[in-house]
Amino acid sequence: MSADRSDDPIAVPATSSTEAHLAALAGLPEMGPARLRGLLADDGPEMAWSRVVAGRLPPLVQHRLGARAEPLRKLWMDAARDRSVAEVWASIVEAGFTVVTQGGPGYPEALVDDPEPPVLLFTAGHPVLDDDRPRVAIVGTRRCTGYGRDVAVELGRGLAAAGVVVVSGLALGIDAAAHLGALDAGGAPPVGVVGTGLDVVYPPTNRRLWERVVEVGQVVSEMPPGAGPTRWCFPARNRIVAGLADVVVVVESHAEGGSLHTVASALERSRPVLVVPGPIRSPASAGSNRLLADGAAPACGIDDVLCALDLLGRGPGPGPGSTPAQDRSPAMAGDGVTGDAAKALDALGWEPVHPDALAARTDLSPIRLGVAVAELRRRGLVDEVRGFLERRSGPL
Amino acid sequence: MLATVNAATLHGVSGHPVRVEVHVANGLPAFTVVGLPDASCREARDRVRAALESCGLPWPARRVTVNLAPTGVPKAGSVLDLAIAVGLLVACEEIEPSAVADVAFLGELGLDGSLRPVPGALPLVDAVDVPVVVVPPENRAEAALIGSRSIRAAIDLRGLVLALRGDEPWPGIDDPVSESADDDGPDLSDVRGQRIVRFALEVAAAGAHHLLLVGPPGAGKSMLARRLPGVLPDLDADDALEATRVHSSAGGDLPGGGLVRRPPWRAPHHGASAVAMVGGGSGTMRPGEVSLAHGGVLFLDELGEFSPHVLETLRQPLEDGTVRVSRAGMSMEYPARVLLVAAMNPCPCGGSAAPGGCRCPPAVRSRYVRRISGPLLDRFDLRVGVNRPDPADLLGGRAGESSAAVRARVIRARLRAEQRGVTANASLGSAELEAAAPLSGPSVKRFEAELHAGRLSARGLHRVRAVALTIGDLEDREGPLDVDLVETALSLRIDPFRSEGPRVR
């Protein structure tokens, strides 16, 4: 390896040589966790890198790749000769990212015994994963309902307030809601595990949230900077989410969905899985309710999650986060609402309702209903999504 | 021998007077038509000859020249057949020239000498500058709508010649039995539940506000839209005549009695081309769907499937109420004041629009949404979600109000709009709206909140205000716009494509 280092204008500091070479290997085109592990099966990172530069692949990798071996060997060799380790490292340092490697300092304890540990992790923000705070993953569908969103916010807020690190995937829907809740509490900082490079914000609509998580907590990725979203990167990300968490909480999941991958990974790693029960008629809860039927423990409030962590005493004390969900009746959340608005709120229930159905239930004229709903929306008790009305447990 | 006969030809939706000059001279037998006839016009020779011979009338074995004056205007169609035949008969001294001096002749000839109906009888009769017009029997009722002309109908050429010679009276022709009621399509009372959408239909009809219905397949979007013409008031005299002109010149079926009195309903398929939508074509230009729907409802089902180009061509007519089609040879202006109703699915999977109810990944859905441009979406004052009806409503619910009951309220609201000088509130300009709909204090606050939150543009503000005014008209409110009207107007303007999940500030 010293051969190629001597060619470089920027010298790689000796301490980060392993990290730099791993990052460079990970940054090769068409590289993924499995291929990377294959390249490192027998060699150290430096050795593996010089093999790639020389245009050679370990026999085992060659065998596994089959027909893809030859084009990949060529691709990797050209890419490796094109961009030196030092250049890769300089760009990582410049972007403010750090690299932790398997067996190296800063590598999360939780992943040491993982069945498929990431060889390296790129991280941005603060080293939240270094401390020994408990971690809970909150996962769920991107296409959530207002109910799921509210529950995710509440759980995120309550857990963070109780000093629990909320781990999630920074995706749309439940992930974003959980992060928002955790940020809002101002307690333990959240951790986002993403499936793209740390400089590729995906989905772009979450940019602001992503930046706030970096400011306060930590965002980690197995993928090198510049890696865009691919079909397989999210399931791969989900295993890290499960691996990092002490407990996994599913808020809402459709009958098929990425959060079920996370659950499978969690079970494989013997992580307890809690599931928030959902309305039986809601498609967004079909998968999560099935998990409950299959024997997952229900999460009916913060206390259930803290209990699973063995932290019940550490709750934030009396406050929104600690109130068990079953004690919060609709009437309490809608305090101070009177007249038509109260009637509409009562008829609304906790599932998305079309105004037509609400008009039929309350027998209010469209104008009176319009006014009632407007009042409820102003108070943050109701939200409208694509024409449907959803009950909200509070503004956020 | 020379003869001159009055006729007219169709040019877009209006007629042009034509003088048919027939000259019969010695020479080799020939028959020439000059004066920019199109193919079907030139074929008149063969039809006229066969018709004359079938009726036992003479065909001159001499040199015949037919000139269609003014010669610079292109003539299209078979409407001049009858005038050419009559001109020929006058030139051959079968009919006295004085008998045809103040008469215009419109109609196509069959080979047996019978008179066949022509499209556009109304504008054609309107265009001729003589007091008496002879038309085929089928066009009689329509032609009679121009009150200032005396209309004669003839069944065939033989009867016409006898009547012109004064040998027989003009044949009395019974008008086709007019259908007892204009067919307005199905009635609103068939609709169960769907209160909000019914209300939106009522507001749309009362204020002529364009309406977008968003909902999953099977929710009843088309079914509801189809019932909109039934709650619209009758067309006023001018609109009826204009609509009849358009339908007549397009050769469409006219209702019994000839006059399009009820608002038309047009529902072009989403494969429609831009020309089909706004009009055009070669030869005689045809009015497009937007003009055929003049005074009535233009329904675009599956809005997202229309070609974006076609939808964009609709924007100008929607704004101006007329459409100007220009081609190399000519340019035409057609009326195009329509109530636009569009329906679309919330996403490609056909699932419910309810949060969590659809199977589309967010990216697929946002791609689908981008097919509808912002400016187009902005044209819809009313945007409501349509959900599949409640099973309870479907099976046991009360029957809704009938179209007639709703129409009565709509007519009342339109009367109030007329006092403001417009046919409906949607056409109020900003100054007029300012005068007609001052805002109450709470309404101002409400609008301020919406504007500050970025949920409303300046145009949106104007639109919501007009809708609120219409709702007030339906409710017989007076004075400044109350905040409840504003709230209701806002609730009828959903963002059909909002994604679920939290908004990050």
PDB file of N, CA and C in Angstrom, chain A residues 135-140 155 159 164-165 167-168 175 238-251 258-276 291 296-299 304-305 308-309:
ATOM      1  N   ARG A 135     -31.353   2.691  23.458  1.00  0.00           N
ATOM      2  CA  ARG A 135     -31.812   3.151  22.141  1.00  0.00           C
ATOM      3  C   ARG A 135     -33.083   2.396  21.741  1.00  0.00           C
ATOM      4  N   VAL A 136     -34.029   3.125  21.201  1.00  0.00           N
ATOM      5  CA  VAL A 136     -35.265   2.520  20.705  1.00  0.00           C
ATOM      6  C   VAL A 136     -35.449   2.922  19.247  1.00  0.00           C
ATOM      7  N   ALA A 137     -35.684   1.917  18.413  1.00  0.00           N
ATOM      8  CA  ALA A 137     -35.982   2.216  17.011  1.00  0.00           C
ATOM      9  C   ALA A 137     -37.490   2.373  16.861  1.00  0.00           C
ATOM     10  N   ILE A 138     -37.902   3.475  16.230  1.00  0.00           N
ATOM     11  CA  ILE A 138     -39.319   3.660  15.917  1.00  0.00           C
ATOM     12  C   ILE A 138     -39.442   3.572  14.400  1.00  0.00           C
ATOM     13  N   VAL A 139     -40.167   2.568  13.930  1.00  0.00           N
ATOM     14  CA  VAL A 139     -40.257   2.355  12.488  1.00  0.00           C
ATOM     15  C   VAL A 139     -41.722   2.255  12.087  1.00  0.00           C
ATOM     16  N   GLY A 140     -41.961   2.433  10.799  1.00  0.00           N
ATOM     17  CA  GLY A 140     -43.331   2.346  10.303  1.00  0.00           C
ATOM     18  C   GLY A 140     -43.406   2.803   8.865  1.00  0.00           C
ATOM     19  N   LEU A 155     -44.395   9.110  20.926  1.00  0.00           N
ATOM     20  CA  LEU A 155     -43.379   8.155  21.391  1.00  0.00           C
ATOM     21  C   LEU A 155     -41.993   8.773  21.294  1.00  0.00           C
ATOM     22  N   LEU A 159     -39.898   9.306  24.652  1.00  0.00           N
ATOM     23  CA  LEU A 159     -38.681   8.517  24.831  1.00  0.00           C
ATOM     24  C   LEU A 159     -37.474   9.433  24.960  1.00  0.00           C
ATOM     25  N   VAL A 164     -33.924   8.381  26.259  1.00  0.00           N
ATOM     26  CA  VAL A 164     -33.726   7.265  25.337  1.00  0.00           C
ATOM     27  C   VAL A 164     -33.410   7.823  23.953  1.00  0.00           C
ATOM     28  N   VAL A 165     -32.400   7.247  23.329  1.00  0.00           N
ATOM     29  CA  VAL A 165     -32.042   7.694  21.980  1.00  0.00           C
ATOM     30  C   VAL A 165     -33.031   7.067  20.991  1.00  0.00           C
ATOM     31  N   VAL A 167     -33.930   5.950  17.434  1.00  0.00           N
ATOM     32  CA  VAL A 167     -33.257   5.597  16.186  1.00  0.00           C
ATOM     33  C   VAL A 167     -34.340   5.414  15.123  1.00  0.00           C
ATOM     34  N   SER A 168     -34.155   6.047  13.988  1.00  0.00           N
ATOM     35  CA  SER A 168     -35.107   5.807  12.907  1.00  0.00           C
ATOM     36  C   SER A 168     -34.431   6.057  11.571  1.00  0.00           C
ATOM     37  N   ASP A 175     -41.128   7.574  10.275  1.00  0.00           N
ATOM     38  CA  ASP A 175     -39.737   7.875  10.624  1.00  0.00           C
ATOM     39  C   ASP A 175     -39.584   9.353  10.942  1.00  0.00           C
ATOM     40  N   ASN A 238     -32.255  -1.041   7.047  1.00  0.00           N
ATOM     41  CA  ASN A 238     -33.154  -1.483   8.112  1.00  0.00           C
ATOM     42  C   ASN A 238     -32.479  -2.440   9.092  1.00  0.00           C
ATOM     43  N   ARG A 239     -31.562  -3.262   8.603  1.00  0.00           N
ATOM     44  CA  ARG A 239     -30.890  -4.204   9.509  1.00  0.00           C
ATOM     45  C   ARG A 239     -30.009  -3.470  10.506  1.00  0.00           C
ATOM     46  N   ILE A 240     -29.444  -2.334  10.059  1.00  0.00           N
ATOM     47  CA  ILE A 240     -28.622  -1.549  10.982  1.00  0.00           C
ATOM     48  C   ILE A 240     -29.504  -0.876  12.029  1.00  0.00           C
ATOM     49  N   VAL A 241     -30.674  -0.391  11.585  1.00  0.00           N
ATOM     50  CA  VAL A 241     -31.618   0.208  12.533  1.00  0.00           C
ATOM     51  C   VAL A 241     -31.944  -0.816  13.623  1.00  0.00           C
ATOM     52  N   ALA A 242     -32.280  -2.050  13.182  1.00  0.00           N
ATOM     53  CA  ALA A 242     -32.635  -3.095  14.145  1.00  0.00           C
ATOM     54  C   ALA A 242     -31.447  -3.431  15.030  1.00  0.00           C
ATOM     55  N   GLY A 243     -30.242  -3.480  14.411  1.00  0.00           N
ATOM     56  CA  GLY A 243     -29.061  -3.857  15.173  1.00  0.00           C
ATOM     57  C   GLY A 243     -28.697  -2.832  16.227  1.00  0.00           C
ATOM     58  N   LEU A 244     -28.915  -1.561  15.941  1.00  0.00           N
ATOM     59  CA  LEU A 244     -28.530  -0.509  16.875  1.00  0.00           C
ATOM     60  C   LEU A 244     -29.496  -0.396  18.042  1.00  0.00           C
ATOM     61  N   ALA A 245     -30.745  -0.874  17.833  1.00  0.00           N
ATOM     62  CA  ALA A 245     -31.782  -0.615  18.831  1.00  0.00           C
ATOM     63  C   ALA A 245     -31.792  -1.690  19.911  1.00  0.00           C
ATOM     64  N   ASP A 246     -32.157  -1.246  21.132  1.00  0.00           N
ATOM     65  CA  ASP A 246     -32.414  -2.220  22.193  1.00  0.00           C
ATOM     66  C   ASP A 246     -33.822  -2.768  22.061  1.00  0.00           C
ATOM     67  N   VAL A 247     -34.735  -1.918  21.595  1.00  0.00           N
ATOM     68  CA  VAL A 247     -36.125  -2.312  21.396  1.00  0.00           C
ATOM     69  C   VAL A 247     -36.584  -1.681  20.089  1.00  0.00           C
ATOM     70  N   VAL A 248     -37.368  -2.452  19.337  1.00  0.00           N
ATOM     71  CA  VAL A 248     -37.928  -1.908  18.095  1.00  0.00           C
ATOM     72  C   VAL A 248     -39.424  -1.708  18.288  1.00  0.00           C
ATOM     73  N   VAL A 249     -39.903  -0.503  17.980  1.00  0.00           N
ATOM     74  CA  VAL A 249     -41.339  -0.224  18.074  1.00  0.00           C
ATOM     75  C   VAL A 249     -41.876   0.031  16.671  1.00  0.00           C
ATOM     76  N   VAL A 250     -42.882  -0.758  16.277  1.00  0.00           N
ATOM     77  CA  VAL A 250     -43.533  -0.550  14.983  1.00  0.00           C
ATOM     78  C   VAL A 250     -44.791   0.278  15.232  1.00  0.00           C
ATOM     79  N   VAL A 251     -44.893   1.413  14.566  1.00  0.00           N
ATOM     80  CA  VAL A 251     -46.069   2.248  14.793  1.00  0.00           C
ATOM     81  C   VAL A 251     -47.183   1.919  13.816  1.00  0.00           C
ATOM     82  N   GLY A 258     -41.480  -1.997   4.274  1.00  0.00           N
ATOM     83  CA  GLY A 258     -40.111  -2.020   4.748  1.00  0.00           C
ATOM     84  C   GLY A 258     -40.004  -2.239   6.247  1.00  0.00           C
ATOM     85  N   SER A 259     -41.008  -1.761   6.991  1.00  0.00           N
ATOM     86  CA  SER A 259     -40.885  -1.912   8.441  1.00  0.00           C
ATOM     87  C   SER A 259     -40.948  -3.390   8.839  1.00  0.00           C
ATOM     88  N   LEU A 260     -41.589  -4.206   7.997  1.00  0.00           N
ATOM     89  CA  LEU A 260     -41.601  -5.650   8.303  1.00  0.00           C
ATOM     90  C   LEU A 260     -40.210  -6.259   8.119  1.00  0.00           C
ATOM     91  N   HIS A 261     -39.437  -5.686   7.196  1.00  0.00           N
ATOM     92  CA  HIS A 261     -38.023  -6.110   7.089  1.00  0.00           C
ATOM     93  C   HIS A 261     -37.280  -5.791   8.380  1.00  0.00           C
ATOM     94  N   THR A 262     -37.523  -4.610   8.879  1.00  0.00           N
ATOM     95  CA  THR A 262     -36.852  -4.210  10.124  1.00  0.00           C
ATOM     96  C   THR A 262     -37.228  -5.179  11.244  1.00  0.00           C
ATOM     97  N   VAL A 263     -38.518  -5.550  11.291  1.00  0.00           N
ATOM     98  CA  VAL A 263     -38.965  -6.477  12.326  1.00  0.00           C
ATOM     99  C   VAL A 263     -38.259  -7.827  12.171  1.00  0.00           C
ATOM    100  N   ALA A 264     -38.162  -8.313  10.932  1.00  0.00           N
ATOM    101  CA  ALA A 264     -37.484  -9.595  10.710  1.00  0.00           C
ATOM    102  C   ALA A 264     -36.036  -9.510  11.170  1.00  0.00           C
ATOM    103  N   SER A 265     -35.380  -8.397  10.838  1.00  0.00           N
ATOM    104  CA  SER A 265     -33.990  -8.218  11.269  1.00  0.00           C
ATOM    105  C   SER A 265     -33.895  -8.169  12.782  1.00  0.00           C
ATOM    106  N   ALA A 266     -34.860  -7.505  13.412  1.00  0.00           N
ATOM    107  CA  ALA A 266     -34.842  -7.384  14.875  1.00  0.00           C
ATOM    108  C   ALA A 266     -34.999  -8.758  15.519  1.00  0.00           C
ATOM    109  N   LEU A 267     -35.900  -9.565  14.967  1.00  0.00           N
ATOM    110  CA  LEU A 267     -36.118 -10.893  15.546  1.00  0.00           C
ATOM    111  C   LEU A 267     -34.873 -11.748  15.388  1.00  0.00           C
ATOM    112  N   GLU A 268     -34.222 -11.614  14.239  1.00  0.00           N
ATOM    113  CA  GLU A 268     -32.992 -12.352  13.973  1.00  0.00           C
ATOM    114  C   GLU A 268     -31.923 -11.998  15.013  1.00  0.00           C
ATOM    115  N   ARG A 269     -31.977 -10.743  15.473  1.00  0.00           N
ATOM    116  CA  ARG A 269     -30.977 -10.261  16.428  1.00  0.00           C
ATOM    117  C   ARG A 269     -31.499 -10.284  17.854  1.00  0.00           C
ATOM    118  N   SER A 270     -32.616 -10.969  18.076  1.00  0.00           N
ATOM    119  CA  SER A 270     -33.214 -11.108  19.407  1.00  0.00           C
ATOM    120  C   SER A 270     -33.525  -9.768  20.053  1.00  0.00           C
ATOM    121  N   ARG A 271     -33.895  -8.777  19.261  1.00  0.00           N
ATOM    122  CA  ARG A 271     -34.326  -7.519  19.837  1.00  0.00           C
ATOM    123  C   ARG A 271     -35.833  -7.613  20.082  1.00  0.00           C
ATOM    124  N   PRO A 272     -36.298  -7.183  21.246  1.00  0.00           N
ATOM    125  CA  PRO A 272     -37.747  -7.204  21.481  1.00  0.00           C
ATOM    126  C   PRO A 272     -38.452  -6.274  20.486  1.00  0.00           C
ATOM    127  N   VAL A 273     -39.597  -6.724  19.982  1.00  0.00           N
ATOM    128  CA  VAL A 273     -40.381  -5.906  19.053  1.00  0.00           C
ATOM    129  C   VAL A 273     -41.713  -5.568  19.705  1.00  0.00           C
ATOM    130  N   LEU A 274     -42.004  -4.291  19.838  1.00  0.00           N
ATOM    131  CA  LEU A 274     -43.304  -3.846  20.327  1.00  0.00           C
ATOM    132  C   LEU A 274     -44.068  -3.253  19.155  1.00  0.00           C
ATOM    133  N   VAL A 275     -45.384  -3.417  19.195  1.00  0.00           N
ATOM    134  CA  VAL A 275     -46.189  -2.933  18.076  1.00  0.00           C
ATOM    135  C   VAL A 275     -47.338  -2.087  18.610  1.00  0.00           C
ATOM    136  N   VAL A 276     -47.528  -0.917  17.994  1.00  0.00           N
ATOM    137  CA  VAL A 276     -48.656  -0.061  18.366  1.00  0.00           C
ATOM    138  C   VAL A 276     -49.906  -0.587  17.657  1.00  0.00           C
ATOM    139  N   LEU A 291     -48.736  -8.405  13.187  1.00  0.00           N
ATOM    140  CA  LEU A 291     -47.609  -8.696  14.083  1.00  0.00           C
ATOM    141  C   LEU A 291     -48.110  -8.952  15.501  1.00  0.00           C
ATOM    142  N   ALA A 296     -46.429 -10.366  18.921  1.00  0.00           N
ATOM    143  CA  ALA A 296     -45.620  -9.233  19.362  1.00  0.00           C
ATOM    144  C   ALA A 296     -46.329  -8.549  20.529  1.00  0.00           C
ATOM    145  N   ALA A 297     -45.533  -7.913  21.402  1.00  0.00           N
ATOM    146  CA  ALA A 297     -46.138  -7.241  22.547  1.00  0.00           C
ATOM    147  C   ALA A 297     -46.701  -5.898  22.093  1.00  0.00           C
ATOM    148  N   PRO A 298     -47.856  -5.513  22.637  1.00  0.00           N
ATOM    149  CA  PRO A 298     -48.422  -4.224  22.241  1.00  0.00           C
ATOM    150  C   PRO A 298     -47.715  -3.059  22.926  1.00  0.00           C
ATOM    151  N   ALA A 299     -47.588  -1.957  22.197  1.00  0.00           N
ATOM    152  CA  ALA A 299     -47.079  -0.728  22.788  1.00  0.00           C
ATOM    153  C   ALA A 299     -48.246   0.239  22.851  1.00  0.00           C
ATOM    154  N   ASP A 304     -45.119   1.290  28.172  1.00  0.00           N
ATOM    155  CA  ASP A 304     -44.870  -0.062  27.650  1.00  0.00           C
ATOM    156  C   ASP A 304     -43.466  -0.169  27.061  1.00  0.00           C
ATOM    157  N   VAL A 305     -43.037   0.896  26.407  1.00  0.00           N
ATOM    158  CA  VAL A 305     -41.710   0.862  25.782  1.00  0.00           C
ATOM    159  C   VAL A 305     -40.632   0.944  26.864  1.00  0.00           C
ATOM    160  N   ALA A 308     -40.232  -2.318  28.516  1.00  0.00           N
ATOM    161  CA  ALA A 308     -39.448  -3.269  27.728  1.00  0.00           C
ATOM    162  C   ALA A 308     -37.965  -2.967  27.855  1.00  0.00           C
ATOM    163  N   LEU A 309     -37.635  -1.692  28.118  1.00  0.00           N
ATOM    164  CA  LEU A 309     -36.230  -1.307  28.285  1.00  0.00           C
ATOM    165  C   LEU A 309     -35.777  -1.495  29.726  1.00  0.00           C
TER     166      LEU A 309
END
